[in-house]
Amino acid sequence: MQINGSTKTLGVIGCPIEHTRSPIIHNELAKVFSHNVVYVPFHVPTNLGDAIQGAYALGIEGMNVTIPHKTEMMQYAIEIDEFASVIGAANTLVRVEGGYKAYNTDIPGLKRAFDSDGVVVEGEEVIVLGAGGVSRAVCILLAKYGAKRVYVLNRTIDKALDIAKEVNRYAQKELVQVLKLEDYKELEGKTYLCIQATSVGMYPHVEDVLISDDAFYDLVHTGYDLVYNPYETAFIKKLIGKQKRAFHGLKMLLYQGVIAYEYWYNIQIDEKTSLKVYERLKEALE
Ligand code: NAP
């Protein structure tokens, strides 16, 4: 692209930020739409409020905010989208009069990834592995889109119990039940959609898998790993070995970016364009 006196700036704030893939998504979209904008990483370890205030003063049009600032950043937004507020974390700032409005595009991004891959939530019985920030947000999504029952399995049981309490309050029913990791045998007799929402298996620990017993994968009809690096995790390999449907976390990453870009430019981005960006993301992983 040609940077000139009219070039606008978008960016991502985080720490660490060196491994972010977001510039690939947004600079590719800018190219597709011939927008005179550049998307850059900002390494911000502390003083998040100053960074956001400074960004506004510099005329920055919009930003993503990532680890470790997704919750704290909400206190520096002048408005918070209702869904971000329910989830308790946001990853996108959209410039409005006087400051930024905060949105969560991670979870709508995961829903769009499900739709793109033909994964249905409504009426499903779901196993969620993990009870961190993403698992909590995934459980809200499952409640919002009509999952029949959700089993959260986690190493630290208290964190899973906290999620169950909060999500059941949101769903206004006993949707979420909690199991210890080793108690998955209690789920035998049915097959489930299984969402892998732990960090186990992430690069460079690519051989690691949360549940190594092959028998667990007989319980799964469709697996969705939210880890996107490596592209094919050990969890995905286990499922493929059992000839089950298996999907990767890269589409969630893609669509959280696509939806943020839609907010910044007030446009709708079609599937064909999104998948073109997806190919660029995949190339960058390989
Ligand atoms: P988090 O809050 O740190 O939670 C990590 C989860 O992994 C916890 O449930 C933790 O269990 C579990 N865990 C970690 N190491 C473990 C181990 N050795 N054995 C057993 N369990 C272990 O992380 P998060 O924010 O929820 O993110 C989770 C993952 O989601 C990330 O690592 C990332 O790969 C993925 N993600 C993907 C996207 C995307 O766009 N595709 C977006 C966001 C996140 P304990 O509770 O017992 O510690």
Short mmCIF file of C-alpha atoms and ligand atoms in Angstrom, two decimals:
data_model
loop_
_atom_site.label_atom_id
_atom_site.label_comp_id
_atom_site.label_asym_id
_atom_site.label_seq_id
_atom_site.Cartn_x
_atom_site.Cartn_y
_atom_site.Cartn_z
CA MET A 1 0.00 0.00 0.00
CA GLN A 2 0.97 3.63 -0.46
CA ILE A 3 1.02 5.50 2.89
CA ASN A 4 0.24 9.18 2.40
CA GLY A 5 -1.12 12.19 4.30
CA SER A 6 -4.67 10.75 4.38
CA THR A 7 -3.79 7.26 5.64
CA LYS A 8 -5.79 6.28 8.75
CA THR A 9 -4.56 3.98 11.52
CA LEU A 10 -6.09 0.92 13.16
CA GLY A 11 -4.26 -1.34 15.57
CA VAL A 12 -4.11 -3.98 18.26
CA ILE A 13 -3.04 -3.34 21.86
CA GLY A 14 -1.61 -6.23 23.88
CA CYS A 15 1.35 -7.72 25.74
CA PRO A 16 2.98 -9.78 24.36
CA ILE A 17 1.95 -8.69 20.88
CA GLU A 18 4.79 -9.89 18.65
CA HIS A 19 2.92 -13.07 17.58
CA THR A 20 -0.37 -11.39 16.67
CA ARG A 21 -1.96 -12.49 13.38
CA SER A 22 -4.47 -9.61 13.35
CA PRO A 23 -2.42 -7.37 10.99
CA ILE A 24 -2.74 -10.09 8.32
CA ILE A 25 -6.56 -10.03 8.60
CA HIS A 26 -7.04 -6.26 8.63
CA ASN A 27 -4.39 -5.22 6.13
CA GLU A 28 -5.78 -7.83 3.71
CA LEU A 29 -9.32 -6.46 4.21
CA ALA A 30 -8.02 -2.89 3.67
CA LYS A 31 -6.52 -4.07 0.38
CA VAL A 32 -9.75 -5.81 -0.72
CA PHE A 33 -11.87 -2.71 0.02
CA SER A 34 -9.21 -0.17 -1.14
CA HIS A 35 -9.40 1.56 2.25
CA ASN A 36 -6.53 3.97 2.87
CA VAL A 37 -5.71 2.54 6.30
CA VAL A 38 -2.90 0.65 7.98
CA TYR A 39 -3.29 -1.78 10.93
CA VAL A 40 -0.36 -2.00 13.34
CA PRO A 41 0.56 -3.72 16.65
CA PHE A 42 0.97 -1.66 19.85
CA HIS A 43 2.96 -3.24 22.67
CA VAL A 44 1.24 -1.97 25.84
CA PRO A 45 2.31 -3.75 29.07
CA THR A 46 0.87 -1.16 31.50
CA ASN A 47 -1.00 2.20 31.53
CA LEU A 48 -3.80 0.89 29.34
CA GLY A 49 -6.01 3.90 30.09
CA ASP A 50 -3.30 6.30 28.90
CA ALA A 51 -2.82 4.22 25.73
CA ILE A 52 -6.54 4.32 24.89
CA GLN A 53 -6.85 8.02 25.65
CA GLY A 54 -3.73 8.70 23.55
CA ALA A 55 -5.11 6.63 20.67
CA TYR A 56 -8.28 8.73 20.69
CA ALA A 57 -6.26 11.95 20.73
CA LEU A 58 -4.23 10.68 17.76
CA GLY A 59 -7.40 10.09 15.76
CA ILE A 60 -7.10 6.29 15.67
CA GLU A 61 -10.31 4.96 14.13
CA GLY A 62 -10.55 1.66 15.93
CA MET A 63 -8.57 -0.93 17.85
CA ASN A 64 -8.48 -4.50 18.97
CA VAL A 65 -7.41 -5.20 22.53
CA THR A 66 -5.99 -8.59 23.44
CA ILE A 67 -4.30 -10.48 26.30
CA PRO A 68 -4.03 -9.38 29.11
CA HIS A 69 -6.34 -6.36 28.73
CA LYS A 70 -9.71 -7.76 27.56
CA THR A 71 -11.50 -7.12 30.85
CA GLU A 72 -9.67 -4.02 32.09
CA MET A 73 -10.17 -2.16 28.80
CA MET A 74 -13.93 -1.95 29.41
CA GLN A 75 -13.42 0.67 32.13
CA TYR A 76 -11.81 2.99 29.55
CA ALA A 77 -14.66 2.73 27.02
CA ILE A 78 -17.37 5.38 27.15
CA GLU A 79 -19.98 2.82 26.10
CA ILE A 80 -20.13 -0.99 26.28
CA ASP A 81 -22.09 -3.19 23.93
CA GLU A 82 -24.70 -5.29 25.77
CA PHE A 83 -23.23 -8.65 24.74
CA ALA A 84 -19.69 -7.61 25.77
CA SER A 85 -21.14 -6.57 29.09
CA VAL A 86 -22.78 -10.00 29.65
CA ILE A 87 -19.53 -11.77 28.73
CA GLY A 88 -17.47 -9.40 30.90
CA ALA A 89 -14.73 -8.99 28.29
CA ALA A 90 -14.30 -7.02 25.09
CA ASN A 91 -11.73 -7.08 22.30
CA THR A 92 -12.76 -4.27 19.96
CA LEU A 93 -12.96 -0.49 20.33
CA VAL A 94 -14.96 1.57 17.85
CA ARG A 95 -14.41 5.33 17.74
CA VAL A 96 -17.52 7.34 18.64
CA GLU A 97 -18.04 10.97 19.70
CA GLY A 98 -15.86 11.55 22.81
CA GLY A 99 -14.17 8.13 23.08
CA TYR A 100 -14.55 4.47 22.14
CA LYS A 101 -17.40 1.95 22.36
CA ALA A 102 -16.31 -1.57 23.43
CA TYR A 103 -17.55 -4.74 21.70
CA ASN A 104 -16.81 -8.44 22.03
CA THR A 105 -16.29 -9.94 18.58
CA ASP A 106 -14.59 -13.17 19.78
CA ILE A 107 -17.85 -14.89 20.61
CA PRO A 108 -19.89 -13.64 17.62
CA GLY A 109 -16.76 -14.65 15.66
CA LEU A 110 -17.00 -18.19 17.01
CA LYS A 111 -20.73 -18.29 16.13
CA ARG A 112 -19.95 -17.18 12.57
CA ALA A 113 -17.21 -19.86 12.40
CA PHE A 114 -19.77 -22.48 13.54
CA ASP A 115 -22.18 -21.28 10.84
CA SER A 116 -19.45 -21.35 8.20
CA ASP A 117 -18.49 -24.91 9.19
CA GLY A 118 -22.10 -26.12 9.52
CA VAL A 119 -21.86 -26.69 13.29
CA VAL A 120 -25.25 -26.42 14.98
CA VAL A 121 -25.67 -25.45 18.65
CA GLU A 122 -29.46 -25.47 19.03
CA GLY A 123 -30.70 -28.61 20.77
CA GLU A 124 -27.15 -29.99 21.16
CA GLU A 125 -25.60 -31.66 24.18
CA VAL A 126 -22.14 -30.14 24.45
CA ILE A 127 -18.91 -30.96 26.28
CA VAL A 128 -16.75 -27.88 26.96
CA LEU A 129 -13.14 -28.64 27.94
CA GLY A 130 -11.66 -25.91 30.13
CA ALA A 131 -12.97 -23.22 32.47
CA GLY A 132 -10.91 -20.13 31.63
CA GLY A 133 -12.08 -16.82 30.17
CA VAL A 134 -12.87 -18.27 26.76
CA SER A 135 -14.77 -21.25 28.15
CA ARG A 136 -17.01 -18.92 30.15
CA ALA A 137 -17.81 -16.88 27.04
CA VAL A 138 -18.39 -20.05 25.00
CA CYS A 139 -20.91 -21.24 27.61
CA ILE A 140 -22.80 -17.93 27.30
CA LEU A 141 -22.88 -18.44 23.52
CA LEU A 142 -24.21 -21.98 24.00
CA ALA A 143 -26.93 -20.66 26.31
CA LYS A 144 -27.84 -17.83 23.91
CA TYR A 145 -28.16 -20.17 20.90
CA GLY A 146 -30.21 -22.88 22.57
CA ALA A 147 -27.87 -25.74 23.53
CA LYS A 148 -29.85 -28.44 25.35
CA ARG A 149 -27.21 -29.26 27.98
CA VAL A 150 -23.58 -28.28 28.61
CA TYR A 151 -20.98 -30.30 30.56
CA VAL A 152 -17.92 -28.30 31.61
CA LEU A 153 -14.85 -30.42 32.37
CA ASN A 154 -11.83 -28.76 33.93
CA ARG A 155 -8.68 -29.59 35.89
CA THR A 156 -9.60 -27.00 38.55
CA ILE A 157 -13.16 -27.85 39.49
CA ASP A 158 -13.90 -24.59 41.37
CA LYS A 159 -13.43 -22.55 38.20
CA ALA A 160 -15.91 -24.78 36.37
CA LEU A 161 -18.40 -24.39 39.25
CA ASP A 162 -18.12 -20.58 39.03
CA ILE A 163 -18.91 -20.73 35.31
CA ALA A 164 -21.90 -23.01 35.90
CA LYS A 165 -23.30 -20.62 38.52
CA GLU A 166 -22.98 -17.56 36.29
CA VAL A 167 -24.16 -19.14 33.06
CA ASN A 168 -27.12 -20.87 34.71
CA ARG A 169 -28.15 -17.50 36.10
CA TYR A 170 -27.94 -16.02 32.57
CA ALA A 171 -29.83 -18.98 31.05
CA GLN A 172 -32.34 -19.01 33.92
CA LYS A 173 -32.11 -22.81 34.10
CA GLU A 174 -29.70 -25.60 35.06
CA LEU A 175 -28.04 -25.68 31.64
CA VAL A 176 -24.42 -26.20 32.74
CA GLN A 177 -23.21 -29.17 34.77
CA VAL A 178 -19.66 -29.67 35.98
CA LEU A 179 -17.50 -32.79 35.88
CA LYS A 180 -13.93 -33.54 36.89
CA LEU A 181 -11.72 -34.26 33.86
CA GLU A 182 -11.46 -37.96 34.67
CA ASP A 183 -15.23 -38.37 35.12
CA TYR A 184 -16.09 -38.17 31.40
CA LYS A 185 -17.09 -41.86 31.55
CA GLU A 186 -20.32 -40.66 33.19
CA LEU A 187 -21.27 -39.23 29.78
CA GLU A 188 -21.23 -42.58 27.98
CA GLY A 189 -24.30 -43.63 26.01
CA LYS A 190 -24.55 -40.52 23.77
CA THR A 191 -22.34 -38.48 21.45
CA TYR A 192 -21.63 -34.78 21.89
CA LEU A 193 -20.37 -31.61 20.25
CA CYS A 194 -17.05 -31.04 22.07
CA ILE A 195 -15.42 -27.62 22.29
CA GLN A 196 -11.74 -27.67 23.31
CA ALA A 197 -11.31 -24.35 25.15
CA THR A 198 -8.11 -24.99 27.11
CA SER A 199 -4.67 -23.78 26.07
CA VAL A 200 -3.36 -27.37 26.01
CA GLY A 201 -1.79 -28.28 22.64
CA MET A 202 -0.76 -24.73 21.73
CA TYR A 203 2.54 -24.20 19.94
CA PRO A 204 5.24 -25.17 20.96
CA HIS A 205 3.60 -27.99 23.02
CA VAL A 206 1.97 -29.42 19.92
CA GLU A 207 1.94 -33.06 21.10
CA ASP A 208 -0.06 -32.28 24.27
CA VAL A 209 -3.72 -33.17 24.55
CA LEU A 210 -6.00 -32.61 27.56
CA ILE A 211 -7.53 -36.12 27.53
CA SER A 212 -5.23 -38.76 26.09
CA ASP A 213 -7.57 -41.77 26.48
CA ASP A 214 -8.82 -42.69 22.98
CA ALA A 215 -12.14 -43.85 24.48
CA PHE A 216 -13.05 -40.21 25.20
CA TYR A 217 -13.18 -39.45 21.47
CA ASP A 218 -15.86 -42.11 20.95
CA LEU A 219 -18.15 -39.72 22.89
CA VAL A 220 -17.64 -36.92 20.35
CA HIS A 221 -19.50 -36.56 17.04
CA THR A 222 -18.00 -33.12 16.26
CA GLY A 223 -14.93 -31.51 17.81
CA TYR A 224 -14.00 -27.84 17.73
CA ASP A 225 -10.56 -26.82 18.96
CA LEU A 226 -10.25 -23.11 19.74
CA VAL A 227 -6.45 -23.37 19.63
CA TYR A 228 -5.36 -22.20 16.17
CA ASN A 229 -1.58 -22.69 16.30
CA PRO A 230 -0.76 -25.38 15.25
CA TYR A 231 -3.47 -25.67 12.60
CA GLU A 232 -3.90 -29.38 13.32
CA THR A 233 -3.67 -29.93 17.09
CA ALA A 234 -3.26 -33.29 18.83
CA PHE A 235 -6.98 -33.01 19.79
CA ILE A 236 -7.93 -32.66 16.10
CA LYS A 237 -5.65 -35.59 15.18
CA LYS A 238 -7.37 -37.81 17.77
CA LEU A 239 -10.76 -36.99 16.26
CA ILE A 240 -9.61 -37.52 12.69
CA GLY A 241 -8.21 -40.90 13.82
CA LYS A 242 -11.75 -41.82 14.91
CA GLN A 243 -13.26 -40.44 11.67
CA LYS A 244 -15.13 -37.70 13.55
CA ARG A 245 -15.88 -34.18 12.28
CA ALA A 246 -13.12 -31.86 13.49
CA PHE A 247 -12.65 -28.09 13.12
CA HIS A 248 -9.81 -25.68 13.84
CA GLY A 249 -9.66 -22.44 15.87
CA LEU A 250 -8.41 -20.35 12.95
CA LYS A 251 -11.90 -19.48 11.69
CA MET A 252 -12.81 -18.02 15.11
CA LEU A 253 -9.72 -15.82 14.82
CA LEU A 254 -10.71 -14.87 11.26
CA TYR A 255 -14.29 -13.91 12.06
CA GLN A 256 -13.51 -11.95 15.24
CA GLY A 257 -11.36 -9.79 12.96
CA VAL A 258 -13.90 -9.64 10.15
CA ILE A 259 -16.66 -8.54 12.56
CA ALA A 260 -14.39 -5.86 14.11
CA TYR A 261 -13.66 -4.52 10.62
CA GLU A 262 -17.40 -4.49 9.88
CA TYR A 263 -17.94 -2.31 12.97
CA TRP A 264 -15.15 0.09 12.01
CA TYR A 265 -16.42 0.62 8.47
CA ASN A 266 -20.13 -0.08 9.01
CA ILE A 267 -20.13 -2.67 6.22
CA GLN A 268 -21.05 -6.34 5.80
CA ILE A 269 -18.25 -8.64 4.63
CA ASP A 270 -19.38 -11.64 2.61
CA GLU A 271 -18.23 -15.23 3.07
CA LYS A 272 -16.20 -15.26 -0.16
CA THR A 273 -14.10 -12.28 0.96
CA SER A 274 -13.72 -13.73 4.47
CA LEU A 275 -12.48 -17.04 3.08
CA LYS A 276 -9.94 -15.22 0.92
CA VAL A 277 -8.51 -13.66 4.08
CA TYR A 278 -8.64 -17.12 5.73
CA GLU A 279 -6.28 -18.46 3.06
CA ARG A 280 -3.79 -15.67 3.86
CA LEU A 281 -4.03 -16.52 7.58
CA LYS A 282 -3.42 -20.21 6.91
CA GLU A 283 -0.38 -19.44 4.73
CA ALA A 284 1.08 -17.36 7.57
CA LEU A 285 0.83 -20.33 9.97
CA GLU A 286 2.55 -22.77 7.63
P1 NAP B 1 -7.21 -19.17 30.38
O1 NAP B 1 -8.22 -18.27 30.99
O2 NAP B 1 -5.78 -19.06 30.77
O3 NAP B 1 -7.69 -20.70 30.68
C1 NAP B 1 -6.87 -21.79 30.33
C2 NAP B 1 -7.64 -23.10 30.48
O4 NAP B 1 -6.76 -24.17 30.08
C3 NAP B 1 -8.08 -23.43 31.91
O5 NAP B 1 -9.25 -24.19 31.85
C4 NAP B 1 -6.91 -24.28 32.41
O6 NAP B 1 -7.27 -25.17 33.46
C5 NAP B 1 -6.61 -25.09 31.17
N1 NAP B 1 -5.25 -25.60 31.19
C6 NAP B 1 -4.10 -24.91 30.88
N2 NAP B 1 -3.03 -25.73 31.00
C7 NAP B 1 -3.51 -26.95 31.40
C8 NAP B 1 -2.91 -28.20 31.69
N3 NAP B 1 -1.59 -28.38 31.57
N4 NAP B 1 -3.71 -29.24 32.05
C9 NAP B 1 -5.03 -29.08 32.16
N5 NAP B 1 -5.68 -27.91 31.90
C10 NAP B 1 -4.93 -26.86 31.52
O7 NAP B 1 -7.21 -19.08 28.79
P2 NAP B 1 -8.42 -18.58 27.86
O8 NAP B 1 -8.34 -17.11 27.71
O9 NAP B 1 -9.67 -19.21 28.33
O10 NAP B 1 -7.96 -19.20 26.44
C11 NAP B 1 -7.91 -20.61 26.22
C12 NAP B 1 -7.39 -20.88 24.82
O11 NAP B 1 -8.37 -20.49 23.86
C13 NAP B 1 -6.16 -20.04 24.42
O12 NAP B 1 -4.99 -20.65 24.84
C14 NAP B 1 -6.24 -19.96 22.92
O13 NAP B 1 -5.50 -21.01 22.33
C15 NAP B 1 -7.72 -20.19 22.65
N6 NAP B 1 -8.33 -18.98 22.04
C16 NAP B 1 -8.58 -18.99 20.73
C17 NAP B 1 -9.15 -17.89 20.10
C18 NAP B 1 -9.42 -17.93 18.64
O14 NAP B 1 -9.69 -16.88 18.03
N7 NAP B 1 -9.39 -19.09 18.02
C19 NAP B 1 -9.47 -16.73 20.85
C20 NAP B 1 -9.19 -16.74 22.22
C21 NAP B 1 -8.61 -17.86 22.80
P3 NAP B 1 -7.21 -24.67 34.99
O15 NAP B 1 -8.45 -23.85 35.19
O16 NAP B 1 -7.21 -25.92 35.77
O17 NAP B 1 -5.93 -23.87 35.14
#
